[in-house]
Amino acid sequence: MDRDNREGMEQAIRGAEGLLELGLFTEAEAVFRQLAQEAPEHYRVWLGLARLRSRNFTQPDPNAQGLLERAASFAMTVDEYNDLKATVGSYAKLPPFAHGAQAPDRMPDVEQLEKLHPISVPVSSQEAVLEAREAARLKYLKCLLLIVVVIGLPTAFIVSCSNGVNPITNALLSDSQQEVPPPTTHPATTEAATEPEPEPEGCPYAEPTDTVKPGAEGEDVKWIQWHLVRQGAELEITGAFDEDTRQAVQAFQSDRDMKADGIVGEETRERLGE
């Protein structure tokens, strides 16, 4: 990853962490899930997902422990491990520093680590929360725009975020429409340019009613492949549940903290159709 991309990734992570500090969990989830695909070896990405699942370590969550263990495995320096330990505090038990063999003389002091405390999230009134959201809107607007430009997020990601209550992403789309000047059209092509585009069609295949496993063929498989492509997978809609389709299903399940068995059952089918 070149220098510009590294700096862009750091700004994106800091922006997402800021959303967590403000309690904007819906906005933070969309950013962290995309970052997990762009930077899967960055420990703060998995730490952010753990904070998201546990609501900043204020609620118990069975999946947070696994996310924190993954974050610890990607902490490459003692400083990163100390930062992770300080953030988690007593919420969960972290595995030992995984890279101690590479730097035995820089192993963290266990007694000092145990004295570290988790971060505190201030509880504000509803009025204060609204004021904080308004103040954060402009601050993180540039950060989210940087994610789109530098990291190359697909347009579908922004549109999916705007479907919910997301003032930051909505402001991004609104400001972008205001800043970009209207295209200049030749008089001869004005009529063609103003003609409305056809509405995108939904999935042309019927949703499966039973579990679909690797090796299957037919319309059920085409429905799965169509939705995987819509989610960003690079597949051909052949109707054959081949190895590429199985791997795409597993990647989809893993990204959503599901059992990555490559089998499309009821839960996977519901998540694909969202």
XYZ file of C-alpha atoms in Angstrom:
274
model
C 0.000 0.000 0.000
C 1.520 3.351 -1.024
C 1.921 6.335 1.274
C -1.229 8.150 0.112
C -3.361 5.037 0.605
C -1.886 4.435 4.070
C -2.654 7.995 5.109
C -6.124 7.723 3.617
C -6.746 4.471 5.512
C -5.594 6.035 8.797
C -7.923 8.985 8.315
C -10.781 6.653 7.466
C -10.193 4.577 10.625
C -9.947 7.698 12.784
C -13.167 8.983 11.290
C -14.972 5.713 12.000
C -13.607 5.689 15.564
C -14.928 9.216 16.003
C -18.381 8.013 15.023
C -18.136 5.356 17.743
C -17.160 7.964 20.323
C -20.295 9.939 19.423
C -22.462 6.834 19.640
C -23.296 6.893 15.908
C -23.159 3.106 15.633
C -25.210 2.820 12.426
C -22.862 5.155 10.571
C -19.754 3.506 12.053
C -20.862 -0.023 11.093
C -21.042 0.754 7.379
C -17.540 2.269 7.386
C -15.906 -0.465 9.492
C -17.360 -3.292 7.386
C -15.925 -1.728 4.245
C -12.577 -1.164 5.992
C -12.526 -4.847 6.982
C -12.456 -5.655 3.266
C -9.926 -2.955 2.371
C -7.523 -3.454 5.332
C -8.161 -6.889 6.941
C -4.724 -6.908 8.629
C -5.162 -3.627 10.516
C -5.785 -4.360 14.187
C -7.840 -1.195 14.741
C -10.388 -2.325 12.157
C -11.220 -5.456 14.177
C -11.040 -3.475 17.421
C -13.580 -1.061 15.943
C -15.920 -3.923 15.015
C -15.637 -5.281 18.571
C -16.450 -1.833 19.976
C -19.381 -1.648 17.584
C -20.815 -5.042 18.582
C -20.459 -4.305 22.310
C -21.608 -0.675 22.044
C -18.204 0.606 23.185
C -17.810 -2.283 25.651
C -20.959 -1.346 27.573
C -22.962 -4.419 26.554
C -21.998 -8.114 26.507
C -21.668 -9.623 23.049
C -20.585 -13.219 22.283
C -18.867 -12.224 19.026
C -16.799 -9.387 20.498
C -14.269 -11.806 22.056
C -13.435 -13.372 18.681
C -13.057 -9.938 17.069
C -10.717 -8.828 19.863
C -8.611 -11.980 19.505
C -8.290 -11.257 15.794
C -7.293 -7.666 16.569
C -4.604 -8.910 18.980
C -3.195 -11.256 16.325
C -2.655 -8.282 13.991
C -1.000 -6.037 16.609
C 2.563 -5.963 15.274
C 4.273 -3.831 17.944
C 4.172 -3.550 21.710
C 2.704 -0.052 21.399
C -0.167 -1.384 19.310
C -0.766 -4.188 21.814
C -0.719 -1.662 24.693
C -3.246 0.494 22.842
C -5.477 -2.522 22.323
C -5.208 -3.543 25.981
C -5.945 -0.014 27.165
C -9.056 0.224 25.000
C -10.445 -3.199 25.943
C -9.651 -2.949 29.658
C -11.398 -5.674 31.634
C -14.123 -6.297 29.042
C -12.436 -9.397 27.610
C -9.265 -11.435 28.059
C -6.755 -10.879 25.289
C -4.292 -13.535 24.123
C -0.594 -12.925 24.816
C 1.360 -10.619 22.538
C 1.642 -12.749 19.381
C 4.863 -11.241 18.044
C 6.967 -11.451 21.193
C 9.397 -13.895 19.565
C 10.242 -11.216 17.030
C 11.021 -8.663 19.749
C 11.577 -10.466 23.102
C 13.296 -7.452 24.644
C 10.215 -5.305 24.000
C 7.587 -7.513 25.595
C 4.930 -5.478 27.489
C 4.991 -5.371 31.275
C 2.086 -7.595 32.335
C 1.581 -5.734 35.628
C 1.371 -2.409 33.839
C -1.075 -3.820 31.333
C -3.372 -5.045 34.100
C -3.505 -1.513 35.551
C -4.864 -0.062 32.319
C -8.562 0.788 32.251
C -11.131 0.796 29.470
C -12.117 4.001 27.755
C -15.012 5.935 29.219
C -17.887 7.062 27.020
C -19.650 10.116 28.481
C -23.423 9.930 28.766
C -25.004 13.081 27.357
C -28.514 14.407 27.271
C -30.522 14.218 24.082
C -29.849 17.881 23.376
C -26.091 17.433 23.790
C -26.118 14.424 21.492
C -27.877 16.409 18.776
C -25.356 19.217 19.109
C -22.463 16.730 18.937
C -23.877 15.170 15.785
C -24.154 18.553 14.102
C -20.591 19.432 15.107
C -19.325 16.082 13.827
C -21.105 16.332 10.487
C -18.612 18.659 8.828
C -15.648 17.081 10.617
C -16.235 13.618 9.183
C -17.647 14.738 5.846
C -14.162 15.100 4.394
C -13.122 11.783 5.931
C -15.938 9.843 4.248
C -15.274 11.630 0.972
C -11.624 10.571 1.260
C -12.726 6.948 1.629
C -14.600 7.204 -1.649
C -11.782 8.927 -3.561
C -8.627 7.261 -2.192
C -9.737 3.763 -1.260
C -12.214 3.476 -4.118
C -15.432 2.492 -2.379
C -18.215 1.519 -4.806
C -21.117 3.887 -5.306
C -23.448 1.171 -4.070
C -21.834 1.411 -0.621
C -22.752 5.099 -0.311
C -26.277 4.475 -1.543
C -26.784 1.636 0.935
C -25.663 3.851 3.806
C -28.076 6.607 2.771
C -31.045 4.238 3.096
C -31.004 4.629 6.897
C -30.892 7.618 9.275
C -27.448 8.792 8.261
C -27.025 12.593 8.336
C -23.315 12.428 7.495
C -23.646 10.358 4.321
C -26.744 12.278 3.263
C -24.823 15.522 3.654
C -21.983 14.059 1.587
C -24.324 13.224 -1.276
C -26.087 16.590 -1.029
C -22.850 18.614 -1.001
C -21.400 16.602 -3.861
C -24.442 17.351 -6.001
C -24.108 21.061 -5.262
C -20.380 21.286 -5.976
C -20.356 19.455 -9.313
C -21.463 21.820 -12.139
C -24.140 20.562 -14.520
C -22.760 19.017 -17.718
C -22.775 21.127 -20.844
C -24.945 19.564 -23.528
C -25.059 20.340 -27.227
C -28.446 21.605 -28.439
C -28.686 18.668 -30.808
C -28.388 16.194 -27.926
C -30.525 18.025 -25.344
C -33.573 15.864 -25.927
C -31.592 12.639 -25.554
C -29.792 13.934 -22.451
C -32.997 14.853 -20.653
C -34.692 11.532 -21.355
C -35.129 9.709 -18.009
C -33.107 6.558 -17.528
C -34.988 3.287 -17.015
C -35.397 2.087 -13.444
C -33.052 -0.787 -12.455
C -34.824 -4.105 -12.343
C -34.823 -6.435 -9.367
C -33.589 -10.008 -9.311
C -35.111 -11.920 -12.249
C -34.794 -15.268 -10.492
C -37.089 -16.767 -7.868
C -35.774 -16.984 -4.312
C -34.905 -20.539 -3.191
C -37.134 -22.171 -0.611
C -34.705 -24.904 0.480
C -31.055 -25.099 1.460
C -28.712 -24.853 -1.553
C -25.339 -26.622 -1.355
C -22.244 -26.750 -3.585
C -22.826 -28.897 -6.654
C -26.409 -27.739 -7.134
C -27.631 -26.301 -10.436
C -30.606 -24.297 -11.650
C -32.577 -21.149 -10.936
C -31.891 -21.317 -7.176
C -28.149 -21.043 -7.838
C -28.707 -18.172 -10.292
C -30.617 -16.295 -7.554
C -27.660 -16.754 -5.192
C -25.101 -15.715 -7.813
C -27.139 -12.652 -8.789
C -27.249 -11.422 -5.186
C -23.555 -12.177 -4.636
C -22.701 -10.079 -7.698
C -24.923 -7.315 -6.324
C -22.882 -7.478 -3.102
C -19.636 -7.024 -5.060
C -18.542 -10.586 -5.843
C -16.880 -11.247 -9.196
C -18.941 -14.132 -10.540
C -20.664 -15.251 -13.683
C -24.332 -16.159 -13.330
C -24.131 -19.690 -14.707
C -26.607 -21.524 -12.505
C -23.869 -23.963 -11.387
C -22.828 -23.944 -7.702
C -19.109 -24.311 -8.490
C -15.986 -23.636 -6.401
C -15.956 -19.907 -7.192
C -19.546 -19.600 -6.006
C -18.790 -21.532 -2.809
C -15.843 -19.250 -2.025
C -17.961 -16.159 -2.678
C -20.650 -17.466 -0.292
C -18.040 -18.174 2.387
C -16.580 -14.670 2.026
C -20.083 -13.177 2.337
C -20.806 -15.255 5.470
C -17.448 -14.446 7.085
C -17.875 -10.717 6.478
C -21.166 -10.818 8.383
C -19.903 -12.933 11.303
C -21.843 -15.993 10.162
C -20.736 -19.616 9.982
C -18.642 -19.687 6.782
C -19.638 -23.155 5.539
C -20.413 -22.139 1.939
C -23.988 -23.471 2.240
C -26.912 -21.150 1.583
C -29.472 -21.858 4.263
C -32.306 -19.717 5.592
C -30.094 -17.191 7.453
C -27.669 -16.710 4.552
C -30.580 -16.410 2.126
C -32.171 -13.675 4.256
C -28.883 -11.733 4.494
C -28.325 -12.005 0.736
C -31.758 -10.603 0.042
C -31.309 -7.520 2.267
